[in-house]
Every structure is written in structure tokens, then in C-alpha cells.
C-alpha positions as CSV (number, residue, x, y, z in Angstrom):
1,X,-44.7,-203.4,18.7
2,X,-42.0,-200.6,19.6
3,X,-42.7,-197.3,18.1
4,X,-40.6,-196.2,15.2
5,X,-39.1,-193.8,17.4
6,X,-37.8,-196.6,19.7
7,X,-36.8,-198.6,16.7
8,X,-34.7,-195.9,15.4
9,X,-33.0,-194.9,18.4
10,X,-32.3,-198.7,19.1
11,X,-30.9,-199.0,15.8
12,X,-28.6,-196.5,16.2
13,X,-27.4,-196.0,19.9
14,X,-27.4,-200.0,20.9
15,X,-26.9,-202.6,18.1
16,X,-24.2,-203.3,17.8
17,X,-23.0,-202.1,20.9
18,X,-21.8,-205.1,23.2
19,X,-18.4,-205.9,23.5
20,X,-18.6,-209.2,22.0
21,X,-20.1,-207.8,18.8
22,X,-17.4,-205.9,17.4
23,X,-14.4,-207.6,19.4
24,X,-13.5,-211.1,20.5
25,X,-11.2,-211.9,23.8
26,X,-8.6,-213.4,21.4
27,X,-8.5,-209.9,19.6
28,X,-8.4,-208.0,22.8
29,X,-5.5,-210.0,24.2
30,X,-3.8,-209.4,20.6
31,X,-4.2,-205.5,21.4
32,X,-1.0,-206.0,24.2
33,X,2.2,-206.7,23.7
34,X,3.3,-210.3,23.6
35,X,4.7,-210.5,26.8
36,X,1.5,-209.3,28.4
37,X,-0.9,-211.5,26.9
38,X,-0.9,-214.3,29.4
39,X,-1.1,-212.2,32.4
40,X,-4.7,-213.1,33.9
41,X,-5.6,-209.7,34.5
42,X,-5.8,-208.9,30.5
43,X,-8.8,-211.9,30.9
44,X,-9.7,-209.7,34.0
45,X,-10.2,-206.4,32.1
46,X,-11.9,-208.0,29.4
47,X,-14.5,-209.2,31.3
48,X,-14.7,-205.8,33.6
49,X,-14.6,-203.7,30.0
50,X,-17.7,-206.2,28.8
51,X,-19.5,-205.4,32.3
52,X,-19.4,-201.8,32.3
53,X,-20.2,-201.6,28.3
54,X,-23.6,-203.9,29.2
55,X,-24.6,-201.5,32.0
56,X,-24.0,-198.7,29.6
57,X,-26.2,-200.1,27.3
58,X,-29.2,-200.8,29.1
59,X,-28.7,-197.3,31.1
60,X,-29.1,-196.3,26.8
61,X,-32.2,-198.6,26.8
62,X,-33.6,-197.1,29.7
63,X,-33.3,-193.9,28.5
64,X,-34.5,-194.3,25.3
65,X,-37.8,-196.0,26.7
66,X,-38.1,-192.9,28.9
67,X,-37.7,-190.9,25.5
68,X,-40.4,-192.7,23.9
69,X,-42.9,-192.3,27.2
70,X,-41.9,-188.7,26.7
71,X,-42.7,-187.9,23.6
72,X,-46.2,-189.9,23.4
73,X,-46.9,-187.3,26.2
74,X,-45.6,-184.5,24.1
75,X,-47.6,-185.5,21.1
76,X,-50.9,-185.6,23.3
77,X,-50.1,-182.2,24.7
78,X,-49.5,-181.0,21.2
79,X,-53.0,-182.6,19.8
80,X,-54.6,-181.0,22.8
81,X,-53.4,-177.7,22.1
82,X,-53.9,-178.2,18.5
83,X,-57.5,-179.1,18.8
84,X,-58.4,-176.1,21.2
85,X,-56.5,-173.9,18.5
86,X,-59.4,-175.2,15.8
87,X,-62.2,-175.1,18.2
88,X,-61.5,-171.8,19.0
89,X,-61.5,-170.8,15.3
90,X,-64.7,-168.9,13.5
91,X,-66.9,-170.9,11.1
92,X,-66.0,-169.0,8.1
93,X,-62.8,-167.2,8.5
94,X,-60.7,-169.0,6.0
95,X,-57.0,-169.8,6.9
96,X,-55.7,-167.0,4.5
97,X,-57.4,-164.8,6.5
98,X,-56.4,-166.0,10.1
99,X,-53.1,-166.1,9.0
100,X,-53.5,-162.5,8.0
101,X,-54.7,-161.7,11.2
102,X,-51.9,-163.3,12.9
103,X,-49.2,-161.3,10.9
104,X,-50.9,-158.3,11.8
105,X,-51.6,-158.8,15.5
106,X,-48.5,-160.5,15.3
107,X,-46.5,-158.9,18.4
108,X,-49.3,-158.8,20.9
109,X,-49.6,-162.3,20.7
110,X,-53.6,-162.9,21.2
111,X,-55.4,-166.3,21.8
112,X,-57.6,-166.8,18.8
113,X,-61.0,-165.3,18.5
114,X,-64.1,-167.2,19.9
115,X,-67.9,-166.5,18.9
116,X,-67.5,-164.2,21.6
117,X,-64.6,-162.0,20.7
118,X,-65.2,-161.9,17.1
119,X,-67.6,-159.6,17.2
120,X,-66.0,-156.5,19.2
121,X,-62.9,-157.3,17.1
122,X,-64.8,-156.8,13.7
123,X,-66.4,-153.6,15.1
124,X,-63.2,-152.2,15.8
125,X,-62.0,-153.0,12.6
126,X,-64.7,-151.4,10.7
127,X,-64.7,-148.2,12.7
128,X,-60.8,-148.0,11.9
129,X,-61.4,-148.4,8.5
130,X,-64.5,-145.7,7.9
131,X,-62.0,-143.3,9.8
132,X,-59.0,-144.3,7.4
133,X,-61.8,-143.6,4.7
134,X,-63.1,-140.4,6.0
135,X,-59.4,-138.9,6.2
136,X,-58.7,-140.2,2.7
137,X,-62.0,-138.1,1.3
138,X,-60.9,-135.3,3.4
139,X,-57.5,-135.2,1.6
140,X,-59.2,-135.8,-1.6
141,X,-61.8,-133.1,-1.1
142,X,-58.7,-130.5,-0.3
143,X,-56.5,-131.5,-3.3
144,X,-59.5,-131.1,-5.5
145,X,-60.3,-127.6,-4.2
146,X,-56.9,-126.3,-4.3
147,X,-56.6,-127.7,-8.2
148,X,-60.0,-126.3,-8.9
149,X,-58.3,-122.8,-7.5
150,X,-55.0,-123.3,-9.4
151,X,-57.7,-123.9,-12.6
152,X,-59.6,-120.7,-12.0
153,X,-56.3,-118.7,-11.8
154,X,-55.4,-120.0,-14.9
155,X,-58.5,-119.7,-16.9
156,X,-58.9,-115.9,-15.6
157,X,-55.4,-115.5,-17.0
158,X,-55.8,-117.0,-20.3
159,X,-59.3,-114.9,-20.7
160,X,-57.4,-112.0,-20.1
161,X,-58.7,-110.7,-16.2
162,X,-55.7,-110.7,-14.3
163,X,-56.1,-111.0,-10.8
164,X,-54.4,-108.7,-8.6
165,X,-50.6,-108.9,-8.3
166,X,-49.7,-109.9,-4.8
167,X,-46.7,-107.9,-3.2
168,X,-45.7,-105.8,-6.7
169,X,-45.1,-109.6,-8.0
170,X,-44.9,-109.2,-12.1
171,X,-47.5,-111.3,-14.1
172,X,-44.9,-113.9,-15.7
173,X,-43.8,-114.4,-11.9
174,X,-47.4,-114.7,-10.5
175,X,-48.3,-117.7,-13.6
176,X,-44.9,-119.3,-13.1
177,X,-46.1,-120.0,-9.2
178,X,-49.3,-120.6,-9.7
179,X,-48.1,-123.3,-12.3
180,X,-45.8,-124.4,-9.8
181,X,-48.5,-124.8,-7.5
182,X,-50.5,-127.0,-9.6
183,X,-47.7,-129.0,-10.7
184,X,-47.4,-129.5,-6.8
185,X,-50.8,-130.1,-5.6
186,X,-50.8,-132.9,-9.0
187,X,-47.9,-134.6,-7.6
188,X,-49.3,-134.6,-4.0
189,X,-52.8,-136.3,-5.5
190,X,-50.4,-139.1,-7.7
191,X,-47.8,-139.5,-5.2
């Protein structure tokens, strides 16, 4: 039984393709002017076109057979590659996590993980996350320390204990500067 691909290609490219399927000898002769219709060369021309058309049809049939064979090999190659990729996937790693990893790593176009390579990659990812967490904690500590300093300065102002003015600044300017600093720190923490 021919494959679906062979049937589709044959139906589209071959049938009806023979010259006799769409033009009879009588119809062909009627194309010519009346004075040339009885000329024996017209029948020879029809026969020559018929032979050429049949050769072309046979060439198309051979190309279809070749294409079907080629597509079977491509399907086998694809199935083999897909099996290798599926076997290389780590058990327990869901498709969403794998897709996310492919998107993150994407440009490097690495091969899928094997049991031997996944452990190293996980350790590297953990170290990277721990480093990022440590940086974020340090930033939070710095911001908290700065907020506490500003709050202490404002608290001193509220209690009437004025800090020494810096460079002869007016106390009002110092309060404004301190409040602006507090606002900047809070905006920095939020943003």
C-alpha cells in the first residue's frame, strides 16, 4: 500500500497527466488552421508530444518514489534524535523546568543534561543563587543602617538635642537635608 505522502504527490502531480487524458487527437488537430489539419506532420507532432509527456510523467513518478524514500530516512533520523534527547533528560525534571533552562541557556545551545552533568550544573546554580542572596542581604543591611541613622537624627531633633551644624548650615536646612536623605533611602529601598 502506498504511503499517504506518495498518494498525495501522485494525485497532485501525476493524475490526470497523460496527454490523452485531457486532449484527444481530434481536439489537437482542431487547434490548427483548416489548411494544415490534414498534414501528416500534425499527427507526428501529437505523437511526439505524447511521448515527451509520458517521459515527464515517468520522471515525476521516479522523483516521488525518491522523495518518499528520503522522507522515510528523515523520519527515522528524527525519531532517533528525539529518542536520544528523551533518554538524556533527567528523571524528575519536568518539561517546564527544562524549557525554562533552555530559554535561560539558549544562546549557548548546550546538549541536554545527563546524569553525569546535572549535578555540576545544580551546584553551580546553587552557588550563583547564594551569591545573589548574599549581595541582596548586604544591600538591605546598608539601607536599614542608613534609615536608622536618619531616624536617630530626626529623633534627636524632636527631643531638642540638635546635632552640631555642619559648615555653618542653618538648622532648618539640616532638617530638610536629613528628610531628603530619608526620602531618597526609602525610595531606593522600594525601587
